[in-house]
Structure formats: structure tokens, C-alpha cells
mmCIF file of C-alpha atoms in Angstrom:
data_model
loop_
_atom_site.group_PDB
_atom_site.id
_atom_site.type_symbol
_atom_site.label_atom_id
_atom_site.label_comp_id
_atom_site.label_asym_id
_atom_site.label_seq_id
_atom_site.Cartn_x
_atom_site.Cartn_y
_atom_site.Cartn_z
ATOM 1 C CA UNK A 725 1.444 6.301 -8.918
ATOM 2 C CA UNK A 726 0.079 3.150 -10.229
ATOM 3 C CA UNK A 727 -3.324 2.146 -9.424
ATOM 4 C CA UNK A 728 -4.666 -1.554 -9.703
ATOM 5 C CA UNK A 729 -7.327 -2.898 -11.699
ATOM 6 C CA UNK A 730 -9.186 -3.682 -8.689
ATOM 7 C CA UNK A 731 -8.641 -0.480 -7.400
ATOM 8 C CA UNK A 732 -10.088 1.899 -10.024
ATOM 9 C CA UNK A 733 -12.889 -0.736 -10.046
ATOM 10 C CA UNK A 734 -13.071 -0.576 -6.138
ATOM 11 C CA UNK A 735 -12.729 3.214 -6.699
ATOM 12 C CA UNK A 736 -15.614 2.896 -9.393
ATOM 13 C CA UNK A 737 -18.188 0.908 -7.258
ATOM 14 C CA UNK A 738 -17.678 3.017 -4.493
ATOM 15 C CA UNK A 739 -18.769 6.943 -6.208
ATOM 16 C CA UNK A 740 -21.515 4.618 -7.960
ATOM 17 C CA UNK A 741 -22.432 3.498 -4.137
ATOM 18 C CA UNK A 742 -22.144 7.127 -2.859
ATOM 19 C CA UNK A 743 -24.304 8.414 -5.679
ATOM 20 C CA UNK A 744 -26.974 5.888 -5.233
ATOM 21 C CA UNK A 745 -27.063 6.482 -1.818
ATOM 22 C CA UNK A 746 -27.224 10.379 -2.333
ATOM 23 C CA UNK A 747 -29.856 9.950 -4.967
ATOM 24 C CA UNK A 748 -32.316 8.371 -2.279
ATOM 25 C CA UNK A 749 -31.641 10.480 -0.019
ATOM 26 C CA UNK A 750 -32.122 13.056 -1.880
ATOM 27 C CA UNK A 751 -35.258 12.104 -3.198
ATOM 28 C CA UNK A 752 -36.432 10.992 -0.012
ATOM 29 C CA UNK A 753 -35.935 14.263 1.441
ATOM 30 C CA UNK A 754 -37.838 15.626 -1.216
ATOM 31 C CA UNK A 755 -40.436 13.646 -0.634
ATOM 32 C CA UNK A 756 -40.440 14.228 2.850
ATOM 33 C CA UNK A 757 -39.786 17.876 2.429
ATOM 34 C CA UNK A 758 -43.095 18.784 -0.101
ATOM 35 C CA UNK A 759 -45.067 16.537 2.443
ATOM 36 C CA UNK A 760 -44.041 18.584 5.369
ATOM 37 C CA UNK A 761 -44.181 21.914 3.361
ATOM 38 C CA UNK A 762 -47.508 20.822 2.170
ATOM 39 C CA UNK A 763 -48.701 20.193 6.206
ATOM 40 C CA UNK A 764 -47.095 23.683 6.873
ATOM 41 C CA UNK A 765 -48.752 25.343 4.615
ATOM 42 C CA UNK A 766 -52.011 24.538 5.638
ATOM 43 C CA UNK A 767 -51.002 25.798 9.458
ATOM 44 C CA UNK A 768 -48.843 28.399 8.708
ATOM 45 C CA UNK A 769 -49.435 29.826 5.356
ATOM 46 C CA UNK A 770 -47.260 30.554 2.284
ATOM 47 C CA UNK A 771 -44.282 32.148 4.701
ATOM 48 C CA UNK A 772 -43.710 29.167 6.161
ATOM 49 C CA UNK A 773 -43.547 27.093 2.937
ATOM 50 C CA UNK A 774 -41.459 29.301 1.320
ATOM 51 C CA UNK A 775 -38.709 28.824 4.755
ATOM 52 C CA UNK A 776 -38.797 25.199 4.732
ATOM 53 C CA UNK A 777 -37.642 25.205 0.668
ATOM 54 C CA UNK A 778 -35.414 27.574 1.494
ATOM 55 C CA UNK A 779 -34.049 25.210 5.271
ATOM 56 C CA UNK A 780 -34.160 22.132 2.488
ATOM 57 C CA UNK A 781 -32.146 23.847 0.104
ATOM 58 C CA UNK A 782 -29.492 24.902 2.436
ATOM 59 C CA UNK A 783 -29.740 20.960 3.640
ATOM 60 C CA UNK A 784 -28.964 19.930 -0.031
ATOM 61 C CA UNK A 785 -26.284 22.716 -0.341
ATOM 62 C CA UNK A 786 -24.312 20.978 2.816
ATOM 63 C CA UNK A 787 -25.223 17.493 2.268
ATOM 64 C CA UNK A 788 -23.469 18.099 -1.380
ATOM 65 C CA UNK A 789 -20.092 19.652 0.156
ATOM 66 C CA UNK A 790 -20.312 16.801 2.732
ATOM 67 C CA UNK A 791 -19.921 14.485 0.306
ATOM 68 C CA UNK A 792 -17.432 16.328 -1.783
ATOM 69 C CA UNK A 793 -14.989 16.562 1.501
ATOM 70 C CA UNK A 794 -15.937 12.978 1.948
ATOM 71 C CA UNK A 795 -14.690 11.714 -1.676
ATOM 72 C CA UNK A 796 -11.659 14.196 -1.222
ATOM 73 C CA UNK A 797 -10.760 12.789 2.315
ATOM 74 C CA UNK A 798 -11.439 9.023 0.799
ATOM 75 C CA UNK A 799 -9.080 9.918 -2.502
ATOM 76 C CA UNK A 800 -6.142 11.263 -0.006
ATOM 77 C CA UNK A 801 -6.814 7.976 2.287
ATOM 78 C CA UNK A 802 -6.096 5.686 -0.892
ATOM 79 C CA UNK A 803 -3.561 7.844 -2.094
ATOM 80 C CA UNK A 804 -1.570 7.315 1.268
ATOM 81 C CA UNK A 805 -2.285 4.181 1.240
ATOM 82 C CA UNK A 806 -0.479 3.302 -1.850
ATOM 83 C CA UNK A 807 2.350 4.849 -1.723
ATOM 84 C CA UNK A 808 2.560 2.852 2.022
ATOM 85 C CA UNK A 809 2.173 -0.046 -0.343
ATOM 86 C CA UNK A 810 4.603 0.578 -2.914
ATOM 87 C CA UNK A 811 7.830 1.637 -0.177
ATOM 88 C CA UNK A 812 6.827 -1.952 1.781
ATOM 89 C CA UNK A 813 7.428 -3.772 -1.725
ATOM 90 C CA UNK A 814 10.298 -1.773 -2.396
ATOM 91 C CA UNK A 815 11.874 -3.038 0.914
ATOM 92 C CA UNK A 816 10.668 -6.005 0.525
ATOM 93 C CA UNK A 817 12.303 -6.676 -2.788
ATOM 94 C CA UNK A 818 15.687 -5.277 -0.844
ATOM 95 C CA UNK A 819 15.002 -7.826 1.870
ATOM 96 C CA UNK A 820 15.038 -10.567 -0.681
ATOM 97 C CA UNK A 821 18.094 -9.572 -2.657
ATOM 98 C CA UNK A 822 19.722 -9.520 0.503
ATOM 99 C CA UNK A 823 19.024 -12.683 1.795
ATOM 100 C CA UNK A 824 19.292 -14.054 -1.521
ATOM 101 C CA UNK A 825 23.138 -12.772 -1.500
ATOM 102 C CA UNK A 826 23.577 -13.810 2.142
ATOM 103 C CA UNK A 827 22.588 -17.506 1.141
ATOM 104 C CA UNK A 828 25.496 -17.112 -1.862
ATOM 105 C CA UNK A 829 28.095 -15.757 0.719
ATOM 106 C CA UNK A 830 27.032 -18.511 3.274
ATOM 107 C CA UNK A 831 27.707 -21.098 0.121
ATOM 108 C CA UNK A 832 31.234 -19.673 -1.069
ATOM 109 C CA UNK A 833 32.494 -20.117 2.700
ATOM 110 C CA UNK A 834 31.103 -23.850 2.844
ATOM 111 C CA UNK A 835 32.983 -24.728 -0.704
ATOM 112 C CA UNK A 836 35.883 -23.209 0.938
ATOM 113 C CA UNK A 837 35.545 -24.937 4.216
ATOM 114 C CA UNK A 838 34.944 -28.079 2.128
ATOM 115 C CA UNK A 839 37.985 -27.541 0.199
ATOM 116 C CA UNK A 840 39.845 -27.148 3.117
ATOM 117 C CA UNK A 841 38.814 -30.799 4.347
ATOM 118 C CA UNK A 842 40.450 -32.460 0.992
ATOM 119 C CA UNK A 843 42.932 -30.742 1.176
ATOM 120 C CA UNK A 844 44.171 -32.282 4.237
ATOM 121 C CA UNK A 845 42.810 -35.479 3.419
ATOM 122 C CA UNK A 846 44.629 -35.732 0.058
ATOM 123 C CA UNK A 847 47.361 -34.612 1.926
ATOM 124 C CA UNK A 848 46.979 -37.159 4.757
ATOM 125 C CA UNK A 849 46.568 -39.537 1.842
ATOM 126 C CA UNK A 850 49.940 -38.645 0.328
ATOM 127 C CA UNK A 851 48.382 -36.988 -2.829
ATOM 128 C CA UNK A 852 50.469 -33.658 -2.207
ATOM 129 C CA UNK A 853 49.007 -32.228 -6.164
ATOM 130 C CA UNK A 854 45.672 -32.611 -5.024
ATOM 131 C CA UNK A 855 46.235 -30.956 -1.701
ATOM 132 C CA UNK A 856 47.941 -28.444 -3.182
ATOM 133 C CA UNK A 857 45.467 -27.892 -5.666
ATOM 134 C CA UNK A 858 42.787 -28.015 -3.142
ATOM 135 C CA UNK A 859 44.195 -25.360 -0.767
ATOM 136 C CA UNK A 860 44.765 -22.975 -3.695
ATOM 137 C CA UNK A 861 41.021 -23.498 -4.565
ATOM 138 C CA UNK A 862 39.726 -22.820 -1.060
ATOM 139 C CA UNK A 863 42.189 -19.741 -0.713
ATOM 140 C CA UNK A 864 40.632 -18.333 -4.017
ATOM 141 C CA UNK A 865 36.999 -19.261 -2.359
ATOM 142 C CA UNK A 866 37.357 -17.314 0.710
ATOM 143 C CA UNK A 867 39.001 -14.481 -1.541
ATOM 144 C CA UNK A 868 35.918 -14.536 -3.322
ATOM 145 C CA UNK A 869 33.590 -14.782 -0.290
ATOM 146 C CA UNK A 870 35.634 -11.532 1.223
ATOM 147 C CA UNK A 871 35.212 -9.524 -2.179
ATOM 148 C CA UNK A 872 31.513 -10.076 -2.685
ATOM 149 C CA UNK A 873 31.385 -9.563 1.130
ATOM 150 C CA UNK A 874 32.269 -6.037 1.082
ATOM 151 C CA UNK A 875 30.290 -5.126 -2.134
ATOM 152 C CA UNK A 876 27.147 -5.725 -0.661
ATOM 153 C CA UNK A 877 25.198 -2.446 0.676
ATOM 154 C CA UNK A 878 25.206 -2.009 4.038
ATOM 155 C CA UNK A 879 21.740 -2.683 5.111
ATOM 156 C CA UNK A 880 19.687 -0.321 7.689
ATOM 157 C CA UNK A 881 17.199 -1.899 9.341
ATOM 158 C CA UNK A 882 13.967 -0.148 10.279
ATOM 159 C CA UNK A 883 11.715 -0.807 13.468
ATOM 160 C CA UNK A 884 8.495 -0.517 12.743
ATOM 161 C CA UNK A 885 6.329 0.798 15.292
#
């Protein structure tokens, strides 16, 4: 899998984000947390200090695996999501070929329909060479259209829901 500079820099700006954001709320919470441990302690005593640090480090403990399942989910999400991007230009480069190689079928049957149309005018001109010559070049044409015809792929169209 190939990621994009802009990716690994979206990538990059985003765990930077996350861990800015978890530092202040981290250190918020301590803040908060010695504040209200500090009010406790004057009402309830040492017991109750000592269950708040403990409450606040469980809080750290989940906020932490939070954040791990987070960046896991958010690596899996961008993961999908570029494979999903990769098979659409893959069938998108198909599409092209395709049409390009349509468009050059769709020309080899106009020369030969063109060739067609001197050849009946040099022959209602008289010029029975140049008819001639311009039959044979319109038979080789379609001959040409009907080979590359049936060497393209057959192409399976998906619907897209």
C-alpha cells in the first residue's frame, strides 16, 4: 500500500492533534483532580484522598486505551479507504483504455466506410484502378476493425450502489 505525502503528513498532524489534546486533558484533570482531592481531604480525611487518586488513575488508565482503540479504529478507516482508492483508479484506468480503443474501432469503420464512398465514385467516374484499389483498402479496413474487435477484453460493468 502506498501512502501519499499528504497523507502521512495528514496522518502526522492528526497523533500530534490527539496528543495535544490528551496532554490538556490530562493535565487539566490533574489539576482538577489534586484540587478536588485537596477539598476532600479536608471533609473526609486521608481515605478519601487516597480513592479519588486511585478513581483518577483508573480514569487515565481508560482514557489511554480509549485513545489507543481510537488511533487503531482511525488507522483501519484510512487503510480501507485506500485500498477503495486504489481499485477506483484501477478501473478507472480500464475505463479509459477502453474507450480509448472504442474511439480507434469507431475510426477504422469510418476509413472503411469512407473508402467505400470512392470506391464507387471512382467507379462512377470510370477510374475502375482506383475503385478497385479502393474496395480492396476498405475490405482490409473492416478486416482490421473485426480483428482488433474481438481482441479487446470483454468488459463487466459494475453497478455501484
Amino acid at each position: 500500500m502506498n501512502f501519499t505525502t499528504i497523507q502521512i503528513i495528514a496522518f502526522i498532524g492528526a497523533v500530534a492533534a490527539m496528543a495535544i489534546v490528551f496532554g490538556l486533558g490530562f493535565y487539566e484533570g490533574l489539576r482538577k483532580g489534586k484540587r478536588e482531592a485537596f477539598d476532600i481531604g479536608y471533609q473526609r480525611g486521608l481515605h478519601a484522598h487516597r480513592y479519588e487518586l486511585t478513581q483518577a488513575r483508573r480514569d487515565i488508565e481508560s482514557a489511554k486505551h480509549s485513545l489507543t482503540i481510537s488511533r487503531l479504529n482511525a488507522a483501519q478507516a484510512l487503510e480501507a479507504t485506500t485500498a477503495e482508492l486504489d481499485d477506483c483508479r484501477a478501473k478507472l484506468a480500464n475505463l479509459q483504455t477502453r474507450v480509448i480503443t472504442e474511439d480507434d474501432a469507431t475510426q477504422l469503420v469510418a476509413m472503411a466506410d469512407k473508402l467505400s464512398l470512392a470506391a464507387n465514385v471512382f467507379a462512377g467516374m470510370g477510374s475502375v484502378d482506383q475503385a478497385t484499389a479502393a474496395r480492396k483498402l476498405s475490405i482490409t479496413a473492416r478486416a482490421l476493425f473485426d480483428r482488433y474487435w474481438h481482441t479487446l477484453p470483454v468488459m463487466e460493468v459494475e453497478v455501484m450502489a
